PDB file of C-alpha atoms in Angstrom:
ATOM      1  CA  UNK A   1      -0.014  -0.127   0.037  1.00  0.00           C
ATOM      2  CA  UNK A   2       1.354   3.673  -1.000  1.00  0.00           C
ATOM      3  CA  UNK A   3      -0.110   6.219   1.000  1.00  0.00           C
ATOM      4  CA  UNK A   4      -0.510   9.754   0.390  1.00  0.00           C
ATOM      5  CA  UNK A   5      -1.493  11.483   3.650  1.00  0.00           C
ATOM      6  CA  UNK A   6      -1.216  14.956   4.548  1.00  0.00           C
ATOM      7  CA  UNK A   7       0.424  15.719   8.055  1.00  0.00           C
ATOM      8  CA  UNK A   8      -3.159  16.988   9.405  1.00  0.00           C
ATOM      9  CA  UNK A   9      -4.914  13.797   8.161  1.00  0.00           C
ATOM     10  CA  UNK A  10      -2.554  11.689  10.342  1.00  0.00           C
ATOM     11  CA  UNK A  11      -3.012  11.461  14.209  1.00  0.00           C
ATOM     12  CA  UNK A  12      -0.738   8.418  14.563  1.00  0.00           C
ATOM     13  CA  UNK A  13       1.949   7.095  12.595  1.00  0.00           C
ATOM     14  CA  UNK A  14       5.406   8.310  11.421  1.00  0.00           C
ATOM     15  CA  UNK A  15       6.290  11.426   9.326  1.00  0.00           C
ATOM     16  CA  UNK A  16       9.800  12.350   8.502  1.00  0.00           C
ATOM     17  CA  UNK A  17      12.190  13.479   5.817  1.00  0.00           C
ATOM     18  CA  UNK A  18      14.660  11.147   3.766  1.00  0.00           C
ATOM     19  CA  UNK A  19      18.152  12.753   2.861  1.00  0.00           C
ATOM     20  CA  UNK A  20      20.750  11.847   0.490  1.00  0.00           C
ATOM     21  CA  UNK A  21      24.384  12.411   1.099  1.00  0.00           C
ATOM     22  CA  UNK A  22      27.150  11.390  -0.976  1.00  0.00           C
ATOM     23  CA  UNK A  23      30.980  12.899  -1.645  1.00  0.00           C
ATOM     24  CA  UNK A  24      33.536  14.016   1.235  1.00  0.00           C
ATOM     25  CA  UNK A  25      31.617  15.041   4.223  1.00  0.00           C
ATOM     26  CA  UNK A  26      34.360  15.920   6.278  1.00  0.00           C
ATOM     27  CA  UNK A  27      34.503  19.507   7.660  1.00  0.00           C
ATOM     28  CA  UNK A  28      36.807  22.149   6.228  1.00  0.00           C
ATOM     29  CA  UNK A  29      36.849  24.945   4.108  1.00  0.00           C
ATOM     30  CA  UNK A  30      39.044  23.354   1.349  1.00  0.00           C
ATOM     31  CA  UNK A  31      37.165  19.962   1.406  1.00  0.00           C
ATOM     32  CA  UNK A  32      34.667  19.527  -1.531  1.00  0.00           C
ATOM     33  CA  UNK A  33      31.450  18.591   0.347  1.00  0.00           C
ATOM     34  CA  UNK A  34      27.971  18.053  -1.754  1.00  0.00           C
ATOM     35  CA  UNK A  35      26.305  17.976   1.281  1.00  0.00           C
ATOM     36  CA  UNK A  36      22.917  16.317   1.779  1.00  0.00           C
ATOM     37  CA  UNK A  37      19.500  17.067   0.357  1.00  0.00           C
ATOM     38  CA  UNK A  38      15.752  15.785   0.617  1.00  0.00           C
ATOM     39  CA  UNK A  39      15.078  13.343  -2.234  1.00  0.00           C
ATOM     40  CA  UNK A  40      12.494  11.035  -3.420  1.00  0.00           C
ATOM     41  CA  UNK A  41      12.229   7.588  -2.213  1.00  0.00           C
ATOM     42  CA  UNK A  42      10.143   4.821  -1.262  1.00  0.00           C
ATOM     43  CA  UNK A  43       9.869   3.868   2.202  1.00  0.00           C
ATOM     44  CA  UNK A  44       9.417   0.289   3.246  1.00  0.00           C
ATOM     45  CA  UNK A  45       7.790  -0.082   6.917  1.00  0.00           C
ATOM     46  CA  UNK A  46       8.246  -3.540   8.265  1.00  0.00           C
ATOM     47  CA  UNK A  47       7.481  -4.751  11.717  1.00  0.00           C
ATOM     48  CA  UNK A  48      10.506  -4.667  13.902  1.00  0.00           C
ATOM     49  CA  UNK A  49      13.067  -6.993  12.006  1.00  0.00           C
ATOM     50  CA  UNK A  50      16.525  -7.752  13.406  1.00  0.00           C
ATOM     51  CA  UNK A  51      19.771  -8.169  11.392  1.00  0.00           C
ATOM     52  CA  UNK A  52      19.452 -12.006  11.819  1.00  0.00           C
ATOM     53  CA  UNK A  53      16.247 -12.038   9.965  1.00  0.00           C
ATOM     54  CA  UNK A  54      17.812 -10.122   6.828  1.00  0.00           C
ATOM     55  CA  UNK A  55      19.876 -11.007   3.884  1.00  0.00           C
ATOM     56  CA  UNK A  56      22.589  -8.478   3.287  1.00  0.00           C
ATOM     57  CA  UNK A  57      24.619  -7.599   0.109  1.00  0.00           C
ATOM     58  CA  UNK A  58      27.428  -4.907   1.315  1.00  0.00           C
ATOM     59  CA  UNK A  59      25.410  -2.014   2.627  1.00  0.00           C
ATOM     60  CA  UNK A  60      22.180  -2.897   1.159  1.00  0.00           C
ATOM     61  CA  UNK A  61      19.325  -5.528   2.219  1.00  0.00           C
ATOM     62  CA  UNK A  62      18.517  -7.786  -0.606  1.00  0.00           C
ATOM     63  CA  UNK A  63      15.507  -9.603   1.709  1.00  0.00           C
ATOM     64  CA  UNK A  64      13.833  -8.783   4.832  1.00  0.00           C
ATOM     65  CA  UNK A  65      12.103 -11.423   6.383  1.00  0.00           C
ATOM     66  CA  UNK A  66       9.246  -9.704   8.192  1.00  0.00           C
ATOM     67  CA  UNK A  67       5.790  -8.291   7.327  1.00  0.00           C
ATOM     68  CA  UNK A  68       5.471  -5.439   5.435  1.00  0.00           C
ATOM     69  CA  UNK A  69       3.480  -2.674   7.266  1.00  0.00           C
ATOM     70  CA  UNK A  70       3.316   0.037   4.811  1.00  0.00           C
ATOM     71  CA  UNK A  71       5.097   1.562   2.128  1.00  0.00           C
ATOM     72  CA  UNK A  72       4.808   5.309   0.896  1.00  0.00           C
ATOM     73  CA  UNK A  73       6.768   7.489  -1.199  1.00  0.00           C
ATOM     74  CA  UNK A  74       8.372  10.666  -0.199  1.00  0.00           C
ATOM     75  CA  UNK A  75       7.681  14.049  -2.081  1.00  0.00           C
ATOM     76  CA  UNK A  76      10.777  15.659  -4.056  1.00  0.00           C
ATOM     77  CA  UNK A  77      12.185  17.450  -0.903  1.00  0.00           C
ATOM     78  CA  UNK A  78      11.770  14.327   0.969  1.00  0.00           C
ATOM     79  CA  UNK A  79       9.156  14.233   3.242  1.00  0.00           C
ATOM     80  CA  UNK A  80       6.927  11.910   4.205  1.00  0.00           C
ATOM     81  CA  UNK A  81       3.707  10.815   6.551  1.00  0.00           C
ATOM     82  CA  UNK A  82       1.978   7.649   6.813  1.00  0.00           C
ATOM     83  CA  UNK A  83      -0.556   6.528   8.993  1.00  0.00           C
ATOM     84  CA  UNK A  84       0.213   2.854  11.188  1.00  0.00           C
ATOM     85  CA  UNK A  85      -1.068   1.329  14.205  1.00  0.00           C
ATOM     86  CA  UNK A  86       1.179   1.410  17.391  1.00  0.00           C
ATOM     87  CA  UNK A  87       3.926  -0.672  17.444  1.00  0.00           C
ATOM     88  CA  UNK A  88       7.418  -1.438  16.731  1.00  0.00           C
ATOM     89  CA  UNK A  89       8.801  -0.911  12.838  1.00  0.00           C
ATOM     90  CA  UNK A  90      11.660  -1.226  10.978  1.00  0.00           C
ATOM     91  CA  UNK A  91      11.833   1.393   8.303  1.00  0.00           C
ATOM     92  CA  UNK A  92      14.249   1.221   4.860  1.00  0.00           C
ATOM     93  CA  UNK A  93      14.686   3.019   1.914  1.00  0.00           C
ATOM     94  CA  UNK A  94      14.143   1.382  -1.825  1.00  0.00           C
ATOM     95  CA  UNK A  95      17.495   2.060  -3.423  1.00  0.00           C
ATOM     96  CA  UNK A  96      18.295   0.851  -7.245  1.00  0.00           C
ATOM     97  CA  UNK A  97      20.048  -2.508  -5.775  1.00  0.00           C
ATOM     98  CA  UNK A  98      18.437  -3.421  -2.391  1.00  0.00           C
ATOM     99  CA  UNK A  99      16.953  -1.558   0.464  1.00  0.00           C
ATOM    100  CA  UNK A 100      18.930   0.613   2.704  1.00  0.00           C
ATOM    101  CA  UNK A 101      19.026   1.258   6.643  1.00  0.00           C
ATOM    102  CA  UNK A 102      22.139   2.170   8.621  1.00  0.00           C
ATOM    103  CA  UNK A 103      20.943   2.460  12.597  1.00  0.00           C
ATOM    104  CA  UNK A 104      20.807  -0.846  14.715  1.00  0.00           C
ATOM    105  CA  UNK A 105      19.778  -0.565  18.451  1.00  0.00           C
ATOM    106  CA  UNK A 106      21.539  -2.449  21.329  1.00  0.00           C
ATOM    107  CA  UNK A 107      19.119  -5.477  20.512  1.00  0.00           C
ATOM    108  CA  UNK A 108      19.709  -5.959  16.755  1.00  0.00           C
ATOM    109  CA  UNK A 109      16.665  -4.406  15.473  1.00  0.00           C
ATOM    110  CA  UNK A 110      17.328  -2.253  12.164  1.00  0.00           C
ATOM    111  CA  UNK A 111      16.568   1.165  12.151  1.00  0.00           C
ATOM    112  CA  UNK A 112      14.009   0.702  14.951  1.00  0.00           C
ATOM    113  CA  UNK A 113      10.937   3.249  15.310  1.00  0.00           C
ATOM    114  CA  UNK A 114       8.259   3.051  17.823  1.00  0.00           C
ATOM    115  CA  UNK A 115       4.570   4.390  16.914  1.00  0.00           C
ATOM    116  CA  UNK A 116       2.541   5.170  19.947  1.00  0.00           C
ATOM    117  CA  UNK A 117      -1.244   5.326  20.397  1.00  0.00           C
ATOM    118  CA  UNK A 118      -2.184   8.641  19.052  1.00  0.00           C
ATOM    119  CA  UNK A 119       1.097  10.103  18.322  1.00  0.00           C
ATOM    120  CA  UNK A 120       2.957  10.796  15.300  1.00  0.00           C
ATOM    121  CA  UNK A 121       6.702   9.813  15.294  1.00  0.00           C
ATOM    122  CA  UNK A 122       8.993  12.134  13.640  1.00  0.00           C
ATOM    123  CA  UNK A 123      12.200  10.254  11.794  1.00  0.00           C
ATOM    124  CA  UNK A 124      15.001  11.353   9.784  1.00  0.00           C
ATOM    125  CA  UNK A 125      16.601   9.056   7.243  1.00  0.00           C
ATOM    126  CA  UNK A 126      20.231   9.620   6.041  1.00  0.00           C
ATOM    127  CA  UNK A 127      21.036   7.374   3.036  1.00  0.00           C
ATOM    128  CA  UNK A 128      24.716   7.987   3.140  1.00  0.00           C
ATOM    129  CA  UNK A 129      26.213   4.911   1.864  1.00  0.00           C
ATOM    130  CA  UNK A 130      27.763   6.791  -0.633  1.00  0.00           C
ATOM    131  CA  UNK A 131      29.323   9.533   1.812  1.00  0.00           C
ATOM    132  CA  UNK A 132      32.853   9.678   3.217  1.00  0.00           C
ATOM    133  CA  UNK A 133      33.041  10.841   6.894  1.00  0.00           C
TER     134      UNK A 133
END
């Protein structure tokens, strides 16, 4: 399911921004820094999944063994909002060669977010697998 809610329509779920970063991200005036910018992407939201329940090729995931709770496409500035029931989820972006997520919690869950009853959780996703820090 691809949703297209406006923030005013969603009273429970996720909203956020997806940024793309590439190139030299090191600070310094003589460095060539392209920076990060909001980008269009499909967001895949699964029931919370641990890294042991996925297949990974390099920095991208080729398979996620969990139930898909929803998916949504960001706007051209990387903004999105989606209605979801309360629960714990793992959030990925769809890249050309697989799914991307780079944050793990202490229990092994991938890019975990929690949606609470009657709340909209704000998240930021940095797609940074082509950036150098």
